[in-house]
Amino acid sequence: IAGITQAPTSQILAAGRRMTLRCTQDMRHNAMYWYRQDLGLGLRLIHYSNTAGTTGKGEVPDGYSVSRANTDDFPLTLASAVPSQTSVYFCASSSLAPTTDTQYFGPGTRLTVL
Amino acid sequence: GQQVMQIPQYQHVQEGEDFTTYCNSSTTLSNIQWYKQRPGGHPVFLIQLVKSGEVKKQKRLTFQFGEAKKNSSLHITATQTTDVGTYFCAVAGGGNKLTFGTGTQLKVEL
């Protein structure tokens, strides 16, 4: 089924541990994004990539890193998790500039940092 | 970056009542998108508005873009339990990014 997959679905993580959230899309979209969603704060952009090989910082990038080695994959890494990173993480993609095209979202990863 | 205020934060309605959520910006917008997120789900694109004063309809949903392109609304006529969820507007945030409103959570009671 075409779309975006994310893994894991949920994770409980001890503070200080390293964690990589995986995101893969099979729509050959150029642009990909990582958001976190917290109650009352909506969706906040963490990092984005307009095309393979390039990445950029969003609104809340601190404590996170990304890479875009190819078109399909866009992993998000927490180098040393902290409790404030407890959130639901969504990966998204779009074929062109997001201001003129639809963003497609993955099912999300629910992360709890203890 | 572009900021957008979305109101109300929450809305409880009886099934059959109407519902409206608003997005407001202090600056002129190039376009605005609307997304719906069901409880436990992920955001799903509903529509994009581009033209000043534009009105688009999807069954019981009516989307409007203000004449000055600084505000937008989503109106649902005769809500149903299937309308439950959070509705987000999203605007161009500069640098090929979208900025999402904080969303309006709709609950529909029988």
PDB file of C-alpha atoms in Angstrom:
ATOM      1  CA  ILE A   1       0.000   0.000   0.000  1.00  0.00           C
ATOM      2  CA  ALA A   2       1.459   3.337  -1.053  1.00  0.00           C
ATOM      3  CA  GLY A   3       2.095   5.900   1.609  1.00  0.00           C
ATOM      4  CA  ILE A   4       4.281   6.561   4.602  1.00  0.00           C
ATOM      5  CA  THR A   5       5.288   4.058   7.225  1.00  0.00           C
ATOM      6  CA  GLN A   6       6.772   4.840  10.606  1.00  0.00           C
ATOM      7  CA  ALA A   7       8.449   2.587  13.139  1.00  0.00           C
ATOM      8  CA  PRO A   8       8.122   1.873  15.926  1.00  0.00           C
ATOM      9  CA  THR A   9       4.432   2.512  16.623  1.00  0.00           C
ATOM     10  CA  SER A  10       5.235   3.302  20.218  1.00  0.00           C
ATOM     11  CA  GLN A  11       8.263   3.211  22.471  1.00  0.00           C
ATOM     12  CA  ILE A  12       9.096   3.733  26.118  1.00  0.00           C
ATOM     13  CA  LEU A  13      12.636   4.954  26.528  1.00  0.00           C
ATOM     14  CA  ALA A  14      14.879   5.661  29.481  1.00  0.00           C
ATOM     15  CA  ALA A  15      16.276   9.164  29.673  1.00  0.00           C
ATOM     16  CA  GLY A  16      19.757   9.412  28.242  1.00  0.00           C
ATOM     17  CA  ARG A  17      19.247   6.648  25.710  1.00  0.00           C
ATOM     18  CA  ARG A  18      19.688   7.109  21.988  1.00  0.00           C
ATOM     19  CA  MET A  19      16.680   6.465  19.772  1.00  0.00           C
ATOM     20  CA  THR A  20      16.030   6.536  16.042  1.00  0.00           C
ATOM     21  CA  LEU A  21      12.524   6.882  14.673  1.00  0.00           C
ATOM     22  CA  ARG A  22      12.185   5.502  11.176  1.00  0.00           C
ATOM     23  CA  CYS A  23      10.155   6.927   8.320  1.00  0.00           C
ATOM     24  CA  THR A  24       9.828   5.543   4.818  1.00  0.00           C
ATOM     25  CA  GLN A  25       7.683   6.727   1.926  1.00  0.00           C
ATOM     26  CA  ASP A  26       7.083   5.049  -1.403  1.00  0.00           C
ATOM     27  CA  MET A  27       5.484   7.958  -3.224  1.00  0.00           C
ATOM     28  CA  ARG A  28       8.804   9.322  -4.559  1.00  0.00           C
ATOM     29  CA  HIS A  29       8.094  12.626  -2.861  1.00  0.00           C
ATOM     30  CA  ASN A  30      10.912  15.152  -2.833  1.00  0.00           C
ATOM     31  CA  ALA A  31      10.153  16.754   0.511  1.00  0.00           C
ATOM     32  CA  MET A  32       9.880  15.096   3.915  1.00  0.00           C
ATOM     33  CA  TYR A  33       9.201  16.460   7.379  1.00  0.00           C
ATOM     34  CA  TRP A  34       9.236  15.520  11.039  1.00  0.00           C
ATOM     35  CA  TYR A  35       6.692  17.020  13.437  1.00  0.00           C
ATOM     36  CA  ARG A  36       5.994  16.556  17.091  1.00  0.00           C
ATOM     37  CA  GLN A  37       2.491  16.884  18.452  1.00  0.00           C
ATOM     38  CA  ASP A  38       1.834  17.893  22.029  1.00  0.00           C
ATOM     39  CA  LEU A  39      -1.520  18.636  23.629  1.00  0.00           C
ATOM     40  CA  GLY A  40      -2.537  22.243  23.083  1.00  0.00           C
ATOM     41  CA  LEU A  41       0.483  23.015  20.907  1.00  0.00           C
ATOM     42  CA  GLY A  42      -0.567  21.512  17.619  1.00  0.00           C
ATOM     43  CA  LEU A  43       2.019  20.238  15.176  1.00  0.00           C
ATOM     44  CA  ARG A  44       5.493  21.716  15.418  1.00  0.00           C
ATOM     45  CA  LEU A  45       8.116  21.164  12.754  1.00  0.00           C
ATOM     46  CA  ILE A  46      11.368  19.608  13.981  1.00  0.00           C
ATOM     47  CA  HIS A  47      13.392  19.119  10.805  1.00  0.00           C
ATOM     48  CA  TYR A  48      12.689  18.920   7.121  1.00  0.00           C
ATOM     49  CA  SER A  49      14.319  17.892   3.866  1.00  0.00           C
ATOM     50  CA  ASN A  50      13.459  19.386   0.490  1.00  0.00           C
ATOM     51  CA  THR A  51      15.349  16.736  -1.436  1.00  0.00           C
ATOM     52  CA  ALA A  52      17.684  13.825  -0.856  1.00  0.00           C
ATOM     53  CA  GLY A  53      21.006  15.010   0.533  1.00  0.00           C
ATOM     54  CA  THR A  54      19.667  18.216   2.104  1.00  0.00           C
ATOM     55  CA  THR A  55      18.081  18.924   5.477  1.00  0.00           C
ATOM     56  CA  GLY A  56      16.931  21.979   7.374  1.00  0.00           C
ATOM     57  CA  LYS A  57      15.897  23.007  10.876  1.00  0.00           C
ATOM     58  CA  GLY A  58      12.318  23.614  11.795  1.00  0.00           C
ATOM     59  CA  GLU A  59      10.741  25.334  14.766  1.00  0.00           C
ATOM     60  CA  VAL A  60      11.973  22.934  17.485  1.00  0.00           C
ATOM     61  CA  PRO A  61      15.185  21.224  16.271  1.00  0.00           C
ATOM     62  CA  ASP A  62      17.196  21.078  19.514  1.00  0.00           C
ATOM     63  CA  GLY A  63      17.964  17.540  20.669  1.00  0.00           C
ATOM     64  CA  TYR A  64      17.102  16.001  17.304  1.00  0.00           C
ATOM     65  CA  SER A  65      19.027  15.182  14.152  1.00  0.00           C
ATOM     66  CA  VAL A  66      18.011  13.872  10.746  1.00  0.00           C
ATOM     67  CA  SER A  67      19.590  12.530   7.599  1.00  0.00           C
ATOM     68  CA  ARG A  68      18.303  12.070   4.051  1.00  0.00           C
ATOM     69  CA  ALA A  69      20.573   9.623   2.275  1.00  0.00           C
ATOM     70  CA  ASN A  70      17.923   8.735  -0.317  1.00  0.00           C
ATOM     71  CA  THR A  71      14.473   9.820  -1.448  1.00  0.00           C
ATOM     72  CA  ASP A  72      12.499   7.260   0.525  1.00  0.00           C
ATOM     73  CA  ASP A  73      13.946   7.355   4.042  1.00  0.00           C
ATOM     74  CA  PHE A  74      14.098  10.143   6.597  1.00  0.00           C
ATOM     75  CA  PRO A  75      15.124   8.900  10.068  1.00  0.00           C
ATOM     76  CA  LEU A  76      14.909  11.102  13.143  1.00  0.00           C
ATOM     77  CA  THR A  77      17.466  10.538  15.902  1.00  0.00           C
ATOM     78  CA  LEU A  78      17.332  11.575  19.533  1.00  0.00           C
ATOM     79  CA  ALA A  79      20.961  11.418  20.636  1.00  0.00           C
ATOM     80  CA  SER A  80      20.230  11.492  24.362  1.00  0.00           C
ATOM     81  CA  ALA A  81      16.527  11.435  25.136  1.00  0.00           C
ATOM     82  CA  VAL A  82      15.017  13.692  27.801  1.00  0.00           C
ATOM     83  CA  PRO A  83      11.506  13.565  29.329  1.00  0.00           C
ATOM     84  CA  SER A  84      10.473  16.745  27.489  1.00  0.00           C
ATOM     85  CA  GLN A  85      10.788  14.777  24.266  1.00  0.00           C
ATOM     86  CA  THR A  86       7.806  12.671  25.272  1.00  0.00           C
ATOM     87  CA  SER A  87       5.409  13.285  22.417  1.00  0.00           C
ATOM     88  CA  VAL A  88       3.748  11.869  19.339  1.00  0.00           C
ATOM     89  CA  TYR A  89       6.015  12.135  16.320  1.00  0.00           C
ATOM     90  CA  PHE A  90       4.665  12.357  12.783  1.00  0.00           C
ATOM     91  CA  CYS A  91       6.600  12.035   9.576  1.00  0.00           C
ATOM     92  CA  ALA A  92       5.136  13.644   6.459  1.00  0.00           C
ATOM     93  CA  SER A  93       5.997  14.063   2.805  1.00  0.00           C
ATOM     94  CA  SER A  94       4.968  16.179  -0.157  1.00  0.00           C
ATOM     95  CA  SER A  95       5.786  16.036  -3.821  1.00  0.00           C
ATOM     96  CA  LEU A  96       6.488  19.716  -4.382  1.00  0.00           C
ATOM     97  CA  ALA A  97       6.683  22.822  -2.247  1.00  0.00           C
ATOM     98  CA  PRO A  98       4.408  22.233   0.756  1.00  0.00           C
ATOM     99  CA  THR A  99       2.841  25.604   0.309  1.00  0.00           C
ATOM    100  CA  THR A 100       1.217  24.461  -2.881  1.00  0.00           C
ATOM    101  CA  ASP A 101       0.871  20.742  -2.372  1.00  0.00           C
ATOM    102  CA  THR A 102      -0.633  18.295   0.042  1.00  0.00           C
ATOM    103  CA  GLN A 103       1.353  16.887   2.931  1.00  0.00           C
ATOM    104  CA  TYR A 104       0.815  13.182   3.561  1.00  0.00           C
ATOM    105  CA  PHE A 105       1.332  12.014   7.109  1.00  0.00           C
ATOM    106  CA  GLY A 106       2.473   8.708   8.516  1.00  0.00           C
ATOM    107  CA  PRO A 107       0.601   6.976  11.358  1.00  0.00           C
ATOM    108  CA  GLY A 108       2.872   8.413  14.033  1.00  0.00           C
ATOM    109  CA  THR A 109       5.185   7.141  16.758  1.00  0.00           C
ATOM    110  CA  ARG A 110       4.180   7.621  20.380  1.00  0.00           C
ATOM    111  CA  LEU A 111       7.362   8.117  22.412  1.00  0.00           C
ATOM    112  CA  THR A 112       7.554   8.200  26.185  1.00  0.00           C
ATOM    113  CA  VAL A 113      10.827   9.170  27.832  1.00  0.00           C
ATOM    114  CA  LEU A 114      11.083   8.280  31.503  1.00  0.00           C
TER     115      LEU A 114
ATOM    116  CA  GLY B   1       7.996  32.624  10.575  1.00  0.00           C
ATOM    117  CA  GLN B   2       4.344  32.895   9.699  1.00  0.00           C
ATOM    118  CA  GLN B   3       2.016  32.772  12.703  1.00  0.00           C
ATOM    119  CA  VAL B   4      -1.622  31.802  12.641  1.00  0.00           C
ATOM    120  CA  MET B   5      -4.163  31.803  15.442  1.00  0.00           C
ATOM    121  CA  GLN B   6      -6.918  29.216  15.427  1.00  0.00           C
ATOM    122  CA  ILE B   7     -10.099  29.439  17.498  1.00  0.00           C
ATOM    123  CA  PRO B   8     -11.811  27.976  19.362  1.00  0.00           C
ATOM    124  CA  GLN B   9      -9.521  25.414  20.967  1.00  0.00           C
ATOM    125  CA  TYR B  10     -12.409  23.112  21.822  1.00  0.00           C
ATOM    126  CA  GLN B  11     -16.013  22.807  20.733  1.00  0.00           C
ATOM    127  CA  HIS B  12     -18.687  20.448  21.994  1.00  0.00           C
ATOM    128  CA  VAL B  13     -21.869  20.252  19.964  1.00  0.00           C
ATOM    129  CA  GLN B  14     -24.983  18.147  19.861  1.00  0.00           C
ATOM    130  CA  GLU B  15     -25.322  16.014  16.774  1.00  0.00           C
ATOM    131  CA  GLY B  16     -27.129  18.030  14.125  1.00  0.00           C
ATOM    132  CA  GLU B  17     -25.765  21.395  15.283  1.00  0.00           C
ATOM    133  CA  ASP B  18     -23.421  23.432  13.144  1.00  0.00           C
ATOM    134  CA  PHE B  19     -19.729  23.994  13.866  1.00  0.00           C
ATOM    135  CA  THR B  20     -17.222  26.611  12.755  1.00  0.00           C
ATOM    136  CA  THR B  21     -13.493  26.997  13.328  1.00  0.00           C
ATOM    137  CA  TYR B  22     -11.491  30.062  12.377  1.00  0.00           C
ATOM    138  CA  CYS B  23      -7.895  30.791  11.467  1.00  0.00           C
ATOM    139  CA  ASN B  24      -6.554  34.315  11.620  1.00  0.00           C
ATOM    140  CA  SER B  25      -3.269  35.838  10.532  1.00  0.00           C
ATOM    141  CA  SER B  26      -1.845  39.331  10.962  1.00  0.00           C
ATOM    142  CA  THR B  27      -0.265  39.148   7.529  1.00  0.00           C
ATOM    143  CA  THR B  28      -1.543  38.325   4.059  1.00  0.00           C
ATOM    144  CA  LEU B  29      -1.422  34.632   3.261  1.00  0.00           C
ATOM    145  CA  SER B  30      -0.515  33.125  -0.098  1.00  0.00           C
ATOM    146  CA  ASN B  31      -2.784  30.174   0.559  1.00  0.00           C
ATOM    147  CA  ILE B  32      -4.198  28.109   3.406  1.00  0.00           C
ATOM    148  CA  GLN B  33      -4.697  24.385   3.848  1.00  0.00           C
ATOM    149  CA  TRP B  34      -7.055  22.518   6.168  1.00  0.00           C
ATOM    150  CA  TYR B  35      -6.406  19.115   7.732  1.00  0.00           C
ATOM    151  CA  LYS B  36      -8.490  16.778   9.886  1.00  0.00           C
ATOM    152  CA  GLN B  37      -7.111  14.425  12.521  1.00  0.00           C
ATOM    153  CA  ARG B  38      -9.358  11.742  13.955  1.00  0.00           C
ATOM    154  CA  PRO B  39      -8.743  10.704  17.581  1.00  0.00           C
ATOM    155  CA  GLY B  40      -5.674   8.471  17.653  1.00  0.00           C
ATOM    156  CA  GLY B  41      -5.039   9.109  13.968  1.00  0.00           C
ATOM    157  CA  HIS B  42      -2.845  11.259  11.815  1.00  0.00           C
ATOM    158  CA  PRO B  43      -3.625  14.539  10.011  1.00  0.00           C
ATOM    159  CA  VAL B  44      -5.324  14.132   6.658  1.00  0.00           C
ATOM    160  CA  PHE B  45      -5.466  16.868   4.040  1.00  0.00           C
ATOM    161  CA  LEU B  46      -8.930  18.278   3.370  1.00  0.00           C
ATOM    162  CA  ILE B  47      -8.513  21.246   1.041  1.00  0.00           C
ATOM    163  CA  GLN B  48      -6.393  24.185  -0.065  1.00  0.00           C
ATOM    164  CA  LEU B  49      -7.659  27.726  -0.654  1.00  0.00           C
ATOM    165  CA  VAL B  50      -5.684  30.139  -2.801  1.00  0.00           C
ATOM    166  CA  LYS B  51      -7.891  32.930  -4.123  1.00  0.00           C
ATOM    167  CA  SER B  52      -9.209  35.952  -2.235  1.00  0.00           C
ATOM    168  CA  GLY B  53     -12.810  35.345  -1.145  1.00  0.00           C
ATOM    169  CA  GLU B  54     -12.691  31.737  -2.299  1.00  0.00           C
ATOM    170  CA  VAL B  55     -15.427  29.388  -1.074  1.00  0.00           C
ATOM    171  CA  LYS B  56     -15.221  25.632  -1.509  1.00  0.00           C
ATOM    172  CA  LYS B  57     -17.625  22.946  -0.389  1.00  0.00           C
ATOM    173  CA  GLN B  58     -17.178  19.285   0.397  1.00  0.00           C
ATOM    174  CA  LYS B  59     -20.589  17.824   1.219  1.00  0.00           C
ATOM    175  CA  ARG B  60     -21.434  19.363   4.633  1.00  0.00           C
ATOM    176  CA  LEU B  61     -18.103  21.185   4.932  1.00  0.00           C
ATOM    177  CA  THR B  62     -17.720  24.760   3.670  1.00  0.00           C
ATOM    178  CA  PHE B  63     -14.307  26.412   3.512  1.00  0.00           C
ATOM    179  CA  GLN B  64     -13.825  30.149   3.076  1.00  0.00           C
ATOM    180  CA  PHE B  65     -10.788  32.334   2.464  1.00  0.00           C
ATOM    181  CA  GLY B  66     -11.182  35.959   3.482  1.00  0.00           C
ATOM    182  CA  GLU B  67     -11.178  38.784   0.986  1.00  0.00           C
ATOM    183  CA  ALA B  68      -7.960  40.149   2.465  1.00  0.00           C
ATOM    184  CA  LYS B  69      -6.448  36.641   2.598  1.00  0.00           C
ATOM    185  CA  LYS B  70      -5.764  37.030   6.305  1.00  0.00           C
ATOM    186  CA  ASN B  71      -8.362  34.651   7.656  1.00  0.00           C
ATOM    187  CA  SER B  72     -10.174  31.466   6.827  1.00  0.00           C
ATOM    188  CA  SER B  73     -13.000  29.400   8.224  1.00  0.00           C
ATOM    189  CA  LEU B  74     -14.259  25.847   8.123  1.00  0.00           C
ATOM    190  CA  HIS B  75     -17.975  25.392   8.694  1.00  0.00           C
ATOM    191  CA  ILE B  76     -19.691  22.042   9.176  1.00  0.00           C
ATOM    192  CA  THR B  77     -23.454  21.932   8.724  1.00  0.00           C
ATOM    193  CA  ALA B  78     -25.469  19.477  10.792  1.00  0.00           C
ATOM    194  CA  THR B  79     -22.584  17.728  12.493  1.00  0.00           C
ATOM    195  CA  GLN B  80     -22.425  13.956  12.712  1.00  0.00           C
ATOM    196  CA  THR B  81     -20.421  11.702  15.009  1.00  0.00           C
ATOM    197  CA  THR B  82     -18.090  11.016  12.085  1.00  0.00           C
ATOM    198  CA  ASP B  83     -17.019  14.670  12.219  1.00  0.00           C
ATOM    199  CA  VAL B  84     -15.306  14.142  15.576  1.00  0.00           C
ATOM    200  CA  GLY B  85     -11.630  15.073  15.531  1.00  0.00           C
ATOM    201  CA  THR B  86      -9.248  17.982  15.479  1.00  0.00           C
ATOM    202  CA  TYR B  87      -9.242  20.408  12.579  1.00  0.00           C
ATOM    203  CA  PHE B  88      -6.042  22.237  11.718  1.00  0.00           C
ATOM    204  CA  CYS B  89      -5.325  25.072   9.360  1.00  0.00           C
ATOM    205  CA  ALA B  90      -1.834  25.353   7.894  1.00  0.00           C
ATOM    206  CA  VAL B  91      -0.126  28.255   6.176  1.00  0.00           C
ATOM    207  CA  ALA B  92       3.140  28.838   4.363  1.00  0.00           C
ATOM    208  CA  GLY B  93       5.806  29.328   7.011  1.00  0.00           C
ATOM    209  CA  GLY B  94       8.577  30.439   4.708  1.00  0.00           C
ATOM    210  CA  GLY B  95      11.433  28.379   3.377  1.00  0.00           C
ATOM    211  CA  ASN B  96       9.255  25.640   1.919  1.00  0.00           C
ATOM    212  CA  LYS B  97       7.582  24.869   5.229  1.00  0.00           C
ATOM    213  CA  LEU B  98       4.047  24.844   6.628  1.00  0.00           C
ATOM    214  CA  THR B  99       3.039  26.334   9.956  1.00  0.00           C
ATOM    215  CA  PHE B 100       0.060  24.642  11.559  1.00  0.00           C
ATOM    216  CA  GLY B 101      -2.511  26.292  13.766  1.00  0.00           C
ATOM    217  CA  THR B 102      -3.036  24.819  17.223  1.00  0.00           C
ATOM    218  CA  GLY B 103      -6.201  23.111  16.031  1.00  0.00           C
ATOM    219  CA  THR B 104      -9.839  22.994  17.086  1.00  0.00           C
ATOM    220  CA  GLN B 105     -10.966  19.814  18.771  1.00  0.00           C
ATOM    221  CA  LEU B 106     -14.556  18.950  17.906  1.00  0.00           C
ATOM    222  CA  LYS B 107     -16.650  16.611  20.027  1.00  0.00           C
ATOM    223  CA  VAL B 108     -20.115  15.611  18.884  1.00  0.00           C
ATOM    224  CA  GLU B 109     -22.618  14.304  21.409  1.00  0.00           C
ATOM    225  CA  LEU B 110     -25.650  12.229  20.508  1.00  0.00           C
TER     226      LEU B 110
END
